[in-house]
Short mmCIF file of C-alpha atoms and ligand atoms in Angstrom, two decimals:
data_model
loop_
_atom_site.label_atom_id
_atom_site.label_comp_id
_atom_site.label_asym_id
_atom_site.label_seq_id
_atom_site.Cartn_x
_atom_site.Cartn_y
_atom_site.Cartn_z
CA UNK A 127 -17.85 -30.50 -7.49
CA UNK A 128 -19.56 -28.37 -5.01
CA UNK A 129 -22.96 -26.86 -5.88
CA UNK A 130 -22.15 -23.53 -7.60
CA UNK A 131 -24.75 -20.57 -6.74
CA UNK A 132 -23.79 -17.84 -9.32
CA UNK A 133 -24.86 -14.44 -8.72
CA UNK A 134 -25.88 -12.45 -11.81
CA UNK A 135 -25.93 -8.90 -10.96
CA UNK A 136 -26.58 -7.92 -14.65
CA UNK A 137 -26.38 -4.06 -15.03
CA UNK A 138 -26.79 -3.25 -11.27
CA UNK A 139 -26.08 -1.69 -8.77
CA UNK A 140 -25.27 1.91 -10.11
CA UNK A 141 -23.43 3.37 -7.31
CA UNK A 142 -20.29 2.07 -5.28
CA UNK A 143 -21.93 2.68 -2.14
CA UNK A 144 -24.68 0.02 -2.89
CA UNK A 145 -22.31 -2.45 -4.27
CA UNK A 146 -20.20 -2.22 -1.04
CA UNK A 147 -23.17 -2.66 0.99
CA UNK A 148 -24.52 -5.53 -1.08
CA UNK A 149 -21.35 -7.32 -1.32
CA UNK A 150 -20.41 -6.94 2.49
CA UNK A 151 -23.87 -8.02 3.47
CA UNK A 152 -23.57 -11.21 1.47
CA UNK A 153 -20.05 -11.86 2.81
CA UNK A 154 -21.23 -11.76 6.23
CA UNK A 155 -24.17 -13.88 5.39
CA UNK A 156 -22.26 -16.68 3.82
CA UNK A 157 -19.24 -16.70 6.00
CA UNK A 158 -18.30 -20.12 7.05
CA UNK A 159 -20.21 -22.02 4.46
CA UNK A 160 -17.70 -24.25 2.59
CA UNK A 161 -19.83 -26.93 0.87
CA UNK A 162 -21.07 -24.50 -1.75
CA UNK A 163 -18.94 -22.33 -4.30
CA UNK A 164 -20.61 -18.66 -4.26
CA UNK A 165 -19.69 -16.93 -7.53
CA UNK A 166 -20.38 -13.16 -7.90
CA UNK A 167 -20.60 -11.84 -11.21
CA UNK A 168 -20.98 -8.08 -11.12
CA UNK A 169 -20.48 -5.45 -13.77
CA UNK A 170 -16.81 -5.31 -15.06
CA UNK A 171 -15.95 -2.40 -13.32
CA UNK A 172 -16.49 -3.61 -9.95
CA UNK A 173 -14.42 -6.73 -10.07
CA UNK A 174 -11.18 -5.27 -8.96
CA UNK A 175 -12.55 -3.64 -5.89
CA UNK A 176 -14.73 -6.47 -4.98
CA UNK A 177 -11.85 -9.02 -5.08
CA UNK A 178 -10.11 -6.62 -2.66
CA UNK A 179 -12.95 -6.76 -0.23
CA UNK A 180 -13.36 -10.34 -0.68
CA UNK A 181 -9.81 -11.04 0.46
CA UNK A 182 -9.96 -8.34 3.25
CA UNK A 183 -9.61 -9.66 6.62
CA UNK A 184 -8.33 -13.14 5.25
CA UNK A 185 -11.66 -14.24 3.93
CA UNK A 186 -11.31 -15.67 0.36
CA UNK A 187 -14.49 -17.74 0.14
CA UNK A 188 -15.79 -16.33 -2.97
CA UNK A 189 -15.15 -16.95 -6.55
CA UNK A 190 -15.64 -14.19 -9.26
CA UNK A 191 -17.22 -14.20 -12.68
CA UNK A 192 -17.77 -11.73 -15.38
CA UNK A 193 -20.99 -11.39 -17.33
CA UNK A 194 -19.34 -11.51 -20.65
CA UNK A 195 -15.98 -11.14 -22.27
CA UNK A 196 -14.52 -10.57 -25.86
CA UNK A 197 -12.89 -13.46 -27.95
CA UNK A 198 -9.43 -11.88 -28.70
CA UNK A 199 -6.75 -11.57 -26.23
CA UNK A 200 -5.71 -7.98 -26.96
CA UNK A 201 -5.78 -5.51 -29.63
CA UNK A 202 -7.43 -2.66 -31.29
CA UNK A 203 -11.21 -3.56 -30.13
CA UNK A 204 -12.72 -0.55 -28.57
CA UNK A 205 -14.75 -1.16 -25.52
CA UNK A 206 -13.94 -4.86 -25.09
CA UNK A 207 -12.54 -6.84 -22.18
CA UNK A 208 -10.33 -9.83 -22.92
CA UNK A 209 -10.42 -13.28 -21.26
CA UNK A 210 -6.69 -12.60 -20.31
CA UNK A 211 -7.68 -9.47 -18.49
CA UNK A 212 -10.08 -11.26 -16.53
CA UNK A 213 -7.68 -14.10 -15.83
CA UNK A 214 -4.95 -11.72 -14.57
CA UNK A 215 -7.62 -10.29 -12.23
CA UNK A 216 -8.16 -13.73 -10.55
CA UNK A 217 -11.80 -13.95 -12.20
CA UNK A 218 -12.70 -17.87 -12.43
CA UNK A 219 -15.93 -17.86 -14.34
CA UNK A 220 -17.34 -16.08 -17.47
CA UNK A 221 -21.00 -16.06 -18.56
CA UNK A 222 -21.52 -16.32 -21.95
CA UNK A 223 -24.39 -16.26 -24.25
CA UNK A 224 -26.86 -14.88 -21.59
CA UNK A 225 -30.27 -14.42 -23.45
CA UNK A 226 -30.18 -10.59 -22.66
CA UNK A 227 -27.07 -10.47 -24.77
CA UNK A 228 -28.50 -12.59 -27.52
CA UNK A 229 -31.67 -10.45 -27.52
CA UNK A 230 -30.17 -6.77 -26.91
CA UNK A 231 -26.60 -7.06 -28.22
CA UNK A 232 -27.42 -9.48 -31.08
CA UNK A 233 -24.91 -12.13 -30.00
CA UNK A 234 -24.83 -14.80 -32.61
CA UNK A 235 -23.91 -18.48 -32.34
CA UNK A 236 -20.84 -17.64 -34.01
CA UNK A 237 -19.80 -14.98 -31.64
CA UNK A 238 -20.85 -17.18 -28.66
CA UNK A 239 -18.70 -20.04 -30.01
CA UNK A 240 -15.85 -17.90 -30.24
CA UNK A 241 -16.08 -16.51 -26.84
CA UNK A 242 -16.35 -19.96 -25.41
CA UNK A 243 -13.42 -21.03 -27.12
CA UNK A 244 -11.46 -17.87 -25.97
CA UNK A 245 -12.53 -18.46 -22.51
CA UNK A 246 -11.45 -22.13 -22.44
CA UNK A 247 -8.27 -21.17 -24.01
CA UNK A 248 -7.41 -18.76 -21.04
CA UNK A 249 -8.42 -21.46 -18.77
CA UNK A 250 -11.34 -19.72 -17.31
CA UNK A 251 -14.49 -21.61 -16.92
CA UNK A 252 -17.33 -20.38 -19.43
CA UNK A 253 -21.04 -20.47 -18.03
CA UNK A 254 -22.80 -21.03 -21.37
CA UNK A 255 -26.37 -19.91 -20.93
CA UNK A 256 -28.96 -21.64 -23.25
CA UNK A 257 -32.82 -21.31 -23.11
CA UNK A 258 -33.43 -24.24 -25.40
CA UNK A 259 -31.47 -27.41 -26.67
CA UNK A 260 -31.36 -25.92 -30.22
CA UNK A 261 -29.06 -23.21 -28.93
CA UNK A 262 -26.37 -25.78 -28.49
CA UNK A 263 -26.79 -27.06 -32.22
CA UNK A 264 -24.89 -24.51 -33.92
CA UNK A 265 -22.07 -23.98 -31.51
CA UNK A 266 -18.83 -24.94 -33.09
CA UNK A 267 -17.09 -26.09 -29.91
CA UNK A 268 -19.66 -28.94 -29.84
CA UNK A 269 -17.58 -30.82 -32.51
CA UNK A 270 -14.49 -30.23 -30.59
CA UNK A 271 -16.03 -31.77 -27.55
CA UNK A 272 -17.15 -34.82 -29.63
CA UNK A 273 -13.75 -35.21 -31.00
CA UNK A 274 -12.13 -34.94 -27.50
CA UNK A 275 -14.65 -37.63 -26.10
CA UNK A 276 -13.41 -39.68 -28.95
CA UNK A 277 -9.93 -39.25 -27.80
CA UNK A 278 -8.73 -37.20 -30.86
CA UNK A 279 -7.28 -34.35 -28.62
CA UNK A 280 -4.38 -33.54 -30.83
CA UNK A 281 -6.35 -31.74 -33.56
CA UNK A 282 -8.10 -29.38 -31.35
CA UNK A 283 -6.43 -26.69 -29.02
CA UNK A 284 -9.33 -26.14 -26.73
CA UNK A 285 -10.92 -29.47 -26.34
CA UNK A 286 -8.65 -30.69 -23.58
CA UNK A 287 -9.94 -27.79 -21.51
CA UNK A 288 -13.70 -28.50 -22.24
CA UNK A 289 -14.10 -29.91 -18.96
CA UNK A 290 -14.00 -26.63 -17.71
CA UNK A 291 -17.39 -25.68 -19.48
CA UNK A 292 -20.59 -25.26 -17.63
CA UNK A 293 -24.09 -25.03 -19.20
CA UNK A 294 -26.62 -22.88 -17.63
CA UNK A 295 -30.36 -23.88 -18.42
CA UNK A 296 -32.39 -20.35 -18.35
CA UNK A 297 -35.73 -21.00 -20.06
CA UNK A 298 -36.82 -17.57 -21.58
CA UNK A 299 -40.29 -17.64 -19.88
CA UNK A 300 -38.57 -17.98 -16.35
CA UNK A 301 -36.14 -15.03 -16.72
CA UNK A 302 -36.94 -12.23 -14.45
CA UNK A 303 -40.71 -13.07 -14.57
CA UNK A 304 -41.41 -14.69 -11.16
CA UNK A 305 -42.49 -17.69 -12.98
CA UNK A 306 -39.86 -20.36 -12.59
CA UNK A 307 -39.62 -23.55 -14.64
CA UNK A 308 -41.05 -26.48 -12.76
CA UNK A 309 -38.21 -28.69 -11.35
CA UNK A 310 -39.74 -31.64 -13.16
CA UNK A 311 -39.61 -30.04 -16.54
CA UNK A 312 -36.22 -28.52 -15.84
CA UNK A 313 -34.94 -31.93 -14.98
CA UNK A 314 -36.00 -33.32 -18.26
CA UNK A 315 -33.97 -30.52 -20.01
CA UNK A 316 -31.00 -31.36 -17.89
CA UNK A 317 -30.95 -34.89 -19.01
CA UNK A 318 -31.23 -33.76 -22.65
CA UNK A 319 -28.42 -31.43 -22.15
CA UNK A 320 -26.44 -34.10 -20.37
CA UNK A 321 -26.71 -36.58 -23.28
CA UNK A 322 -25.33 -33.78 -25.72
CA UNK A 323 -22.54 -32.30 -23.55
CA UNK A 324 -21.30 -34.31 -20.42
CA UNK A 325 -20.71 -31.18 -18.41
CA UNK A 326 -22.15 -29.65 -15.19
CA UNK A 327 -25.57 -27.99 -15.66
CA UNK A 328 -27.13 -25.05 -13.59
CA UNK A 329 -30.68 -23.84 -13.46
CA UNK A 330 -31.65 -20.35 -14.00
CA UNK A 331 -34.93 -18.30 -14.05
CA UNK A 332 -36.83 -16.78 -11.28
CA UNK A 333 -34.77 -18.69 -8.58
CA UNK A 334 -35.66 -17.75 -4.98
CA UNK A 335 -35.13 -19.16 -1.55
CA UNK A 336 -38.32 -20.96 -1.87
CA UNK A 337 -37.40 -22.93 -4.90
CA UNK A 338 -33.85 -23.41 -4.77
CA UNK A 339 -33.44 -26.31 -3.07
CA UNK A 340 -35.90 -28.20 -5.36
CA UNK A 341 -33.52 -27.80 -8.40
CA UNK A 342 -30.43 -29.08 -6.68
CA UNK A 343 -32.09 -31.86 -4.74
CA UNK A 344 -35.16 -32.87 -6.74
CA UNK A 345 -33.84 -32.19 -10.34
CA UNK A 346 -30.20 -32.72 -9.62
CA UNK A 347 -28.63 -29.51 -11.05
CA UNK A 348 -25.13 -28.76 -10.14
CA UNK A 349 -26.08 -25.34 -9.07
CA UNK A 350 -28.06 -22.17 -9.66
CA UNK A 351 -27.65 -19.01 -11.74
CA UNK A 352 -29.48 -16.32 -9.69
CA UNK A 353 -30.47 -12.97 -11.27
CA UNK A 354 -32.93 -10.65 -9.31
CA UNK A 355 -32.77 -12.58 -5.98
CA UNK A 356 -28.90 -11.96 -6.07
CA UNK A 357 -29.44 -8.53 -5.55
CA UNK A 358 -31.25 -8.83 -2.39
CA UNK A 359 -28.59 -9.65 0.27
CA UNK A 360 -31.07 -11.57 2.56
CA UNK A 361 -32.80 -13.65 -0.02
CA UNK A 362 -29.48 -14.62 -1.72
CA UNK A 363 -27.94 -15.59 1.63
CA UNK A 364 -31.07 -17.73 2.36
CA UNK A 365 -30.46 -19.42 -1.17
CA UNK A 366 -26.92 -20.38 -0.36
CA UNK A 367 -27.87 -21.47 3.07
CA UNK A 368 -30.56 -23.65 1.78
CA UNK A 369 -28.25 -25.44 -0.60
CA UNK A 370 -25.33 -25.99 1.91
P1 LIG B 162 -33.80 -14.27 -12.72
O1 LIG B 162 -32.59 -14.13 -13.64
O2 LIG B 162 -33.20 -14.84 -11.67
O3 LIG B 162 -33.93 -12.67 -12.29
O4 LIG B 162 -34.72 -14.76 -13.30
C1 LIG B 162 -31.74 -15.08 -14.14
C2 LIG B 162 -30.74 -14.90 -15.11
O5 LIG B 162 -31.08 -14.11 -16.08
O6 LIG B 162 -29.67 -15.18 -15.16
#
């Protein structure tokens, strides 16, 4: 798997003009880089137009992700966006269970489990964010994963797609604080996660162009989830270039 550099724009930018400028700057800066997968996760409303920009002039070097999605495919669920809608739009990744959603939207383990299963069912790749290993404990899909590991695939609908799961380790003290977790400490957590779920693990939390390489090279993460630094085109391009 190529290293994944995921840009989590969160609830930014607020004008279309800024979105266009940011995206086109990144596009220009990462052109030609083939050994890293750059994933842009903008607010939902910008996804269709950014996809169009990405493919304009024949450049399709980006993948897109959303920052959340609902667990049902369709129906009377006001305000929600379903995994199938994202799938039909060409989205590949879905961030699930980000700590800001757990905190401000009160997302629970049950909701997060349902979302992961729905994303897997749609054949998209969930990026499950955890700030601690305890956050894996109560997720339902874990049992399914174990079962699939034991070869009992038939019983469980989503297990054959569990290989699409990605975990992002994002310690709370490091998110948006400018105080990243040390690569040594992050590496320990990566190994702990790997023991529980044998899936790719990303690091997130105050990633910048100075520290990005350490997480991938020293701590052997399979990529990065970048918040604040992904809104600054130059800084984000440097991160991608340092990893490539
Ligand atoms: P940060 O955010 O890079 O601004 O710390 C990371 C995240 O919340 O995904």
